[in-house]
Coordinates of C-alpha atoms in Angstrom, one line a residue:
M1 CA -8.0 -3.9 16.0
I2 CA -10.9 -1.8 14.8
K3 CA -9.4 1.0 16.5
Y4 CA -6.3 0.5 14.7
F5 CA -8.1 0.6 11.4
Q6 CA -10.1 3.7 12.1
R7 CA -6.8 5.6 13.2
R8 CA -5.2 4.6 9.9
L9 CA -8.0 5.4 8.0
L10 CA -7.9 8.7 9.8
Q11 CA -3.9 9.3 8.8
A12 CA -5.0 8.6 5.2
I13 CA -7.2 11.7 4.5
P14 CA -4.9 14.1 4.6
T15 CA -2.6 12.1 2.6
F16 CA -5.2 11.6 -0.1
F17 CA -6.0 15.2 -0.2
G18 CA -2.6 15.6 -0.5
V19 CA -1.7 13.6 -3.7
T20 CA -5.2 15.4 -5.1
I21 CA -3.7 18.7 -4.8
L22 CA 0.1 17.7 -6.1
S23 CA -1.5 15.9 -9.0
F24 CA -4.1 18.8 -9.6
L25 CA -1.4 21.3 -9.7
I26 CA 0.8 19.4 -12.1
M27 CA -2.1 18.6 -14.6
L28 CA -2.7 22.5 -14.6
S29 CA 1.3 23.2 -15.2
A30 CA 1.3 20.8 -18.0
P31 CA 1.4 22.4 -21.5
G32 CA -1.8 21.9 -23.7
D33 CA -4.9 23.6 -23.8
P34 CA -8.1 21.1 -23.4
V35 CA -9.9 23.3 -25.5
A36 CA -8.1 24.0 -28.3
M37 CA -7.7 19.4 -28.1
I38 CA -11.6 19.0 -28.7
A39 CA -12.1 22.2 -30.8
F40 CA -13.9 20.7 -33.8
S41 CA -13.8 23.6 -36.4
P42 CA -10.6 23.9 -37.6
N43 CA -10.3 28.0 -37.0
P44 CA -12.8 28.1 -34.2
S45 CA -13.1 31.8 -33.6
P46 CA -11.6 33.4 -30.2
E47 CA -15.1 34.0 -28.5
A48 CA -16.3 30.4 -28.7
I49 CA -13.0 29.4 -27.2
E50 CA -13.4 31.7 -24.3
A51 CA -16.9 30.8 -23.8
Q52 CA -15.8 27.2 -23.8
R53 CA -13.5 27.8 -21.4
R54 CA -15.7 29.6 -18.9
E55 CA -18.2 26.8 -19.3
L56 CA -15.8 24.3 -17.7
G57 CA -14.2 26.7 -15.6
L58 CA -10.8 27.1 -16.8
D59 CA -10.9 30.6 -16.8
Q60 CA -11.3 30.5 -12.5
P61 CA -7.8 30.5 -10.5
P62 CA -6.3 27.1 -10.2
L63 CA -6.9 27.2 -6.5
L64 CA -11.1 27.5 -7.4
Q65 CA -10.7 25.1 -9.8
Y66 CA -9.9 22.8 -7.3
V67 CA -12.3 24.0 -5.0
Y68 CA -15.3 23.1 -8.0
W69 CA -13.7 19.5 -8.7
L70 CA -13.6 19.1 -4.8
V71 CA -17.2 20.3 -3.3
G72 CA -18.9 20.9 -6.7
N73 CA -20.1 24.4 -8.5
D74 CA -24.2 24.1 -8.4
W75 CA -23.5 27.4 -5.8
A76 CA -21.8 29.0 -8.5
T77 CA -23.0 31.3 -11.8
I78 CA -20.8 31.2 -14.7
D79 CA -20.9 34.1 -17.4
I80 CA -20.7 32.4 -20.2
D81 CA -21.4 34.6 -23.0
G82 CA -19.4 37.4 -21.1
D83 CA -22.5 39.8 -21.0
G84 CA -22.3 40.2 -17.4
I85 CA -25.5 37.2 -16.7
G86 CA -24.8 34.5 -14.8
E87 CA -25.8 31.2 -16.4
S88 CA -25.5 28.0 -14.1
P89 CA -24.9 25.2 -17.0
G90 CA -22.9 22.0 -16.6
K91 CA -23.3 21.9 -12.3
R92 CA -21.1 18.6 -10.7
R93 CA -21.6 18.2 -7.0
G94 CA -17.8 17.3 -6.4
L95 CA -15.9 14.7 -5.4
L96 CA -16.9 14.9 -1.1
R97 CA -20.6 14.3 -2.8
G98 CA -19.8 11.3 -5.0
D99 CA -19.2 13.2 -8.5
L100 CA -16.4 13.0 -10.5
G101 CA -17.7 15.1 -12.8
L102 CA -17.9 14.8 -16.9
S103 CA -15.2 14.1 -19.4
I104 CA -14.0 17.2 -21.5
K105 CA -13.5 14.7 -24.5
Q106 CA -16.0 12.4 -24.0
R107 CA -18.5 14.7 -22.4
R108 CA -19.5 11.6 -20.3
P109 CA -19.8 11.2 -16.6
V110 CA -16.3 10.2 -15.3
T111 CA -17.4 7.3 -12.8
D112 CA -19.2 5.5 -15.8
L113 CA -15.5 5.8 -17.7
I114 CA -13.6 4.4 -14.8
V115 CA -16.4 1.8 -13.9
Q116 CA -16.4 0.6 -17.6
R117 CA -12.7 0.2 -18.0
I118 CA -11.3 -0.7 -14.3
P119 CA -12.1 -4.3 -14.5
A120 CA -10.0 -5.2 -17.0
T121 CA -7.1 -3.5 -14.9
L122 CA -8.4 -5.4 -11.9
R123 CA -8.1 -8.9 -14.4
L124 CA -4.5 -8.0 -15.0
G125 CA -3.1 -6.6 -11.7
V126 CA -4.7 -9.2 -9.5
A127 CA -3.4 -11.6 -11.8
A128 CA 0.0 -10.1 -11.9
L129 CA 0.2 -9.7 -8.3
A130 CA -0.6 -13.2 -7.4
I131 CA 1.5 -14.9 -10.2
G132 CA 4.4 -12.1 -9.1
Y133 CA 4.3 -13.1 -5.4
G134 CA 3.3 -17.1 -5.9
I135 CA 6.6 -17.5 -8.0
G136 CA 8.7 -14.7 -6.7
V137 CA 8.4 -16.7 -3.1
G138 CA 8.7 -19.8 -4.4
L139 CA 12.0 -19.0 -6.0
G140 CA 13.5 -17.2 -3.0
V141 CA 12.9 -20.0 -0.9
L142 CA 14.3 -22.2 -3.5
A143 CA 17.2 -20.0 -3.5
A144 CA 18.0 -19.8 0.1
V145 CA 17.7 -23.8 0.6
F146 CA 20.1 -24.5 -2.1
H147 CA 22.4 -21.6 -1.0
R148 CA 25.7 -21.0 -3.0
T149 CA 24.6 -23.1 -5.9
W150 CA 24.1 -23.2 -9.3
I151 CA 20.5 -23.1 -8.8
D152 CA 20.3 -20.3 -6.3
Q153 CA 23.3 -18.5 -8.2
L154 CA 20.6 -18.7 -11.2
I155 CA 17.4 -17.2 -9.8
R156 CA 20.1 -14.5 -8.4
V157 CA 21.1 -13.7 -12.3
L158 CA 17.7 -14.1 -13.3
S159 CA 16.1 -11.7 -10.4
V160 CA 18.5 -9.3 -11.7
I161 CA 17.6 -9.5 -15.6
G162 CA 14.0 -9.1 -14.4
N163 CA 14.5 -6.0 -12.4
A164 CA 16.8 -4.9 -15.7
V165 CA 14.7 -5.4 -18.3
P166 CA 12.6 -2.5 -19.7
A167 CA 8.6 -3.7 -19.5
F168 CA 7.8 -1.7 -22.9
W169 CA 10.6 -3.6 -25.3
L170 CA 10.1 -6.6 -23.1
G171 CA 6.5 -6.5 -24.2
L172 CA 7.0 -5.5 -27.7
L173 CA 9.9 -8.3 -28.1
L174 CA 7.5 -10.7 -26.9
I175 CA 4.8 -9.4 -29.5
I176 CA 7.0 -10.2 -32.0
I177 CA 8.2 -13.3 -31.3
F178 CA 5.1 -15.2 -29.9
G179 CA 2.6 -12.8 -32.0
V180 CA 4.2 -11.9 -35.3
Q181 CA 6.6 -14.8 -36.1
L182 CA 5.5 -17.7 -34.1
D183 CA 1.6 -16.8 -34.2
L184 CA 1.1 -18.9 -30.9
L185 CA -1.0 -15.7 -29.0
P186 CA -3.0 -12.6 -29.9
I187 CA -0.7 -9.2 -30.1
S188 CA -3.4 -7.1 -28.6
G189 CA -6.5 -6.7 -27.1
M190 CA -8.7 -8.9 -23.9
R191 CA -10.9 -10.5 -26.7
N192 CA -11.5 -11.5 -29.9
I193 CA -13.7 -8.8 -31.3
T194 CA -15.4 -10.9 -34.3
Q195 CA -16.5 -13.6 -31.8
R196 CA -20.0 -13.5 -31.0
G197 CA -21.4 -14.5 -27.3
P198 CA -19.6 -14.8 -24.1
Q199 CA -16.1 -15.7 -24.4
G200 CA -14.5 -19.0 -22.6
I201 CA -11.9 -18.9 -20.2
G202 CA -9.0 -20.3 -22.6
D203 CA -9.7 -17.7 -24.7
A204 CA -9.2 -15.2 -21.8
L205 CA -6.4 -16.6 -20.8
R206 CA -4.6 -16.9 -24.2
Y207 CA -4.7 -12.6 -24.4
M208 CA -3.8 -12.4 -21.1
I209 CA -0.3 -14.2 -21.1
M210 CA 2.0 -11.9 -22.4
P211 CA 0.7 -8.6 -20.5
V212 CA 0.6 -11.1 -17.4
S213 CA 4.3 -12.3 -18.1
V214 CA 5.5 -8.6 -18.2
L215 CA 4.0 -7.4 -15.4
S216 CA 4.6 -9.7 -12.9
L217 CA 8.1 -10.0 -14.2
N218 CA 9.5 -6.9 -12.0
T219 CA 7.6 -8.4 -9.2
I220 CA 9.0 -11.8 -9.4
A221 CA 12.7 -10.5 -9.7
F222 CA 11.7 -8.1 -6.5
I223 CA 10.1 -10.5 -4.2
S224 CA 12.3 -13.5 -5.1
R225 CA 15.7 -11.5 -4.0
F226 CA 14.0 -10.4 -0.9
T227 CA 12.6 -13.7 0.3
R228 CA 15.8 -15.4 -0.6
T229 CA 17.4 -12.8 2.1
Q230 CA 14.9 -12.8 5.0
V231 CA 15.1 -16.9 4.6
L232 CA 18.5 -17.0 4.8
E233 CA 18.3 -14.7 8.1
V234 CA 15.6 -17.0 9.5
L235 CA 17.9 -19.7 8.7
Q236 CA 20.2 -19.0 11.1
Q237 CA 18.1 -18.5 14.0
D238 CA 18.8 -20.8 17.3
F239 CA 14.9 -22.2 16.8
I240 CA 15.7 -23.3 13.0
R241 CA 18.5 -24.9 14.7
S242 CA 16.5 -26.7 17.7
A243 CA 14.2 -28.0 15.5
Y244 CA 16.4 -30.0 13.5
A245 CA 17.8 -31.4 16.6
K246 CA 14.8 -32.5 17.7
G247 CA 14.7 -34.4 14.4
L248 CA 11.3 -32.6 12.9
P249 CA 11.5 -33.3 8.8
T250 CA 13.1 -30.6 6.9
R251 CA 10.1 -29.6 4.4
A252 CA 8.3 -28.6 7.8
I253 CA 11.1 -26.8 8.7
W254 CA 11.4 -24.8 5.4
F255 CA 7.7 -23.8 5.0
R256 CA 6.2 -24.0 8.6
H257 CA 8.8 -22.4 10.1
A258 CA 11.3 -20.8 8.3
L259 CA 8.7 -19.1 5.1
R260 CA 6.5 -18.2 8.1
N261 CA 8.8 -15.7 9.7
S262 CA 10.3 -15.0 6.4
L263 CA 7.3 -13.5 4.8
L264 CA 6.3 -11.3 7.2
P265 CA 9.0 -8.4 6.0
V266 CA 7.8 -9.9 2.5
A267 CA 4.4 -8.5 3.3
T268 CA 5.9 -4.8 4.0
F269 CA 5.9 -4.8 0.1
F270 CA 2.2 -5.8 -0.6
G271 CA 0.7 -2.3 -0.7
P272 CA 3.1 -0.9 -2.2
S273 CA 3.1 -3.3 -5.2
I274 CA -0.3 -2.6 -5.7
G275 CA 1.1 1.1 -6.8
T276 CA 3.8 0.0 -8.4
L277 CA 1.8 -2.6 -10.6
L278 CA -0.9 0.1 -11.1
A279 CA 1.7 2.3 -12.7
G280 CA 3.0 -0.4 -14.9
A281 CA 0.0 -1.2 -15.6
V282 CA -0.8 2.2 -18.1
I283 CA 2.2 1.0 -20.1
I284 CA 1.3 -2.4 -20.1
E285 CA -1.8 -1.8 -21.5
Q286 CA -1.1 0.8 -23.9
V287 CA 1.7 -1.6 -25.4
F288 CA -0.7 -4.3 -25.7
Q289 CA -3.8 -2.0 -26.3
W290 CA -5.7 -3.5 -23.2
P291 CA -8.7 -1.7 -22.4
G292 CA -8.2 -1.0 -19.0
M293 CA -7.4 2.1 -16.9
G294 CA -4.1 2.7 -18.1
K295 CA -4.9 3.3 -21.4
L296 CA -7.8 5.0 -20.6
I297 CA -5.3 7.5 -18.0
I298 CA -2.7 7.7 -21.4
D299 CA -5.6 9.0 -23.5
A300 CA -6.9 11.2 -20.9
V301 CA -3.1 13.1 -20.5
Y302 CA -2.7 13.1 -24.0
S303 CA -6.0 15.3 -24.9
R304 CA -5.9 17.2 -21.8
D305 CA -8.8 15.7 -20.3
Y306 CA -9.0 17.3 -16.5
P307 CA -11.6 15.5 -15.1
L308 CA -10.5 12.3 -16.4
V309 CA -7.3 12.5 -15.3
M310 CA -8.3 13.5 -11.8
G311 CA -11.0 10.7 -11.5
S312 CA -8.2 8.4 -12.2
V313 CA -6.2 9.9 -9.7
V314 CA -8.5 9.4 -7.1
V315 CA -9.3 5.3 -8.0
V316 CA -5.4 4.6 -8.0
S317 CA -4.9 6.5 -4.5
I318 CA -7.5 4.5 -2.9
L319 CA -6.9 1.3 -4.3
F320 CA -2.7 2.3 -3.0
I321 CA -4.2 3.5 0.3
A322 CA -6.2 0.1 0.7
G323 CA -3.1 -2.0 -0.5
V324 CA -1.2 -0.3 3.0
L325 CA -3.9 -1.3 5.0
L326 CA -4.1 -4.8 4.0
S327 CA 0.0 -5.0 4.4
D328 CA -0.9 -3.9 8.0
L329 CA -3.3 -6.7 8.1
L330 CA -1.3 -9.3 6.8
Y331 CA 1.1 -8.6 9.9
A332 CA -1.3 -9.7 12.5
I333 CA -2.3 -12.6 10.3
L334 CA 1.2 -14.2 9.8
D335 CA 2.9 -13.2 13.0
P336 CA 0.3 -13.9 16.0
R337 CA 2.7 -12.0 18.1
I338 CA 1.7 -8.7 16.3
R339 CA -1.2 -7.1 18.4
L340 CA -3.0 -3.8 16.2
E341 CA -3.9 -1.6 19.2

């Protein structure tokens, strides 16, 4: 198994760099100038703008900018004043040496900004993933067991609605109903900023209810439909008929034999689900003003903060690749016949 994971990690390396190259080119081709975004003077001089562009390395060709971001620019000299004399300001070591650069807008290391925000996103994403898979698998088994009954039909209708409803619209609807009209839940943020001291578990859960519910809905809908299909297929197998013929309890047949053999295809989507949740978190965090990676990415895109955008791409790519590797590990756990060699 160790050799298998080593081989998969080697295969992930070109994928990772391919993602960074495409993201870098798309980011540079987007309209907007980061220097104009951060200019404090209403009428900056062309010389000041050009000097700022040279200092940030934005006057270089796209390929050289990517090389600077990847391996650093401490080996290069930059002519900021345009006088032909090379200077060495703002040196960066590059991604390969553990430096994600300096945020153009906030003038802080990108690593510090991401480390500050990622715990909030992980809190939201892990909770949504656990609830999505837990409820989704449970509803899928229930729909398969009560096949062609009103329970099955109701779960199928709910799954279609869960896939069809836009997340941002549902989030705004929940804010209006539970946050404004009923005044039961907070409408934004992740804690009461007027409260001093540590936050209690109950208060934290109140702020998480609406964003986690919206973020997990799509996962619940998809996993419930897929689990239902897989369980129905397994229930038609010969070993299930043999289990019934031996007189095993029905509940043991459903959960010990049918469910375990049905979860292997479901585990295939665990890795991609992490990427889907992170993509959904960008919208949900903006709607609920949740101070996580999603809101940080939106603000970075609006301000054309290139280093912060690329740093976020790196983190999301690593989490997605880790999720895919975790899916491979789940194969061997759920099905002992599989040997990852």
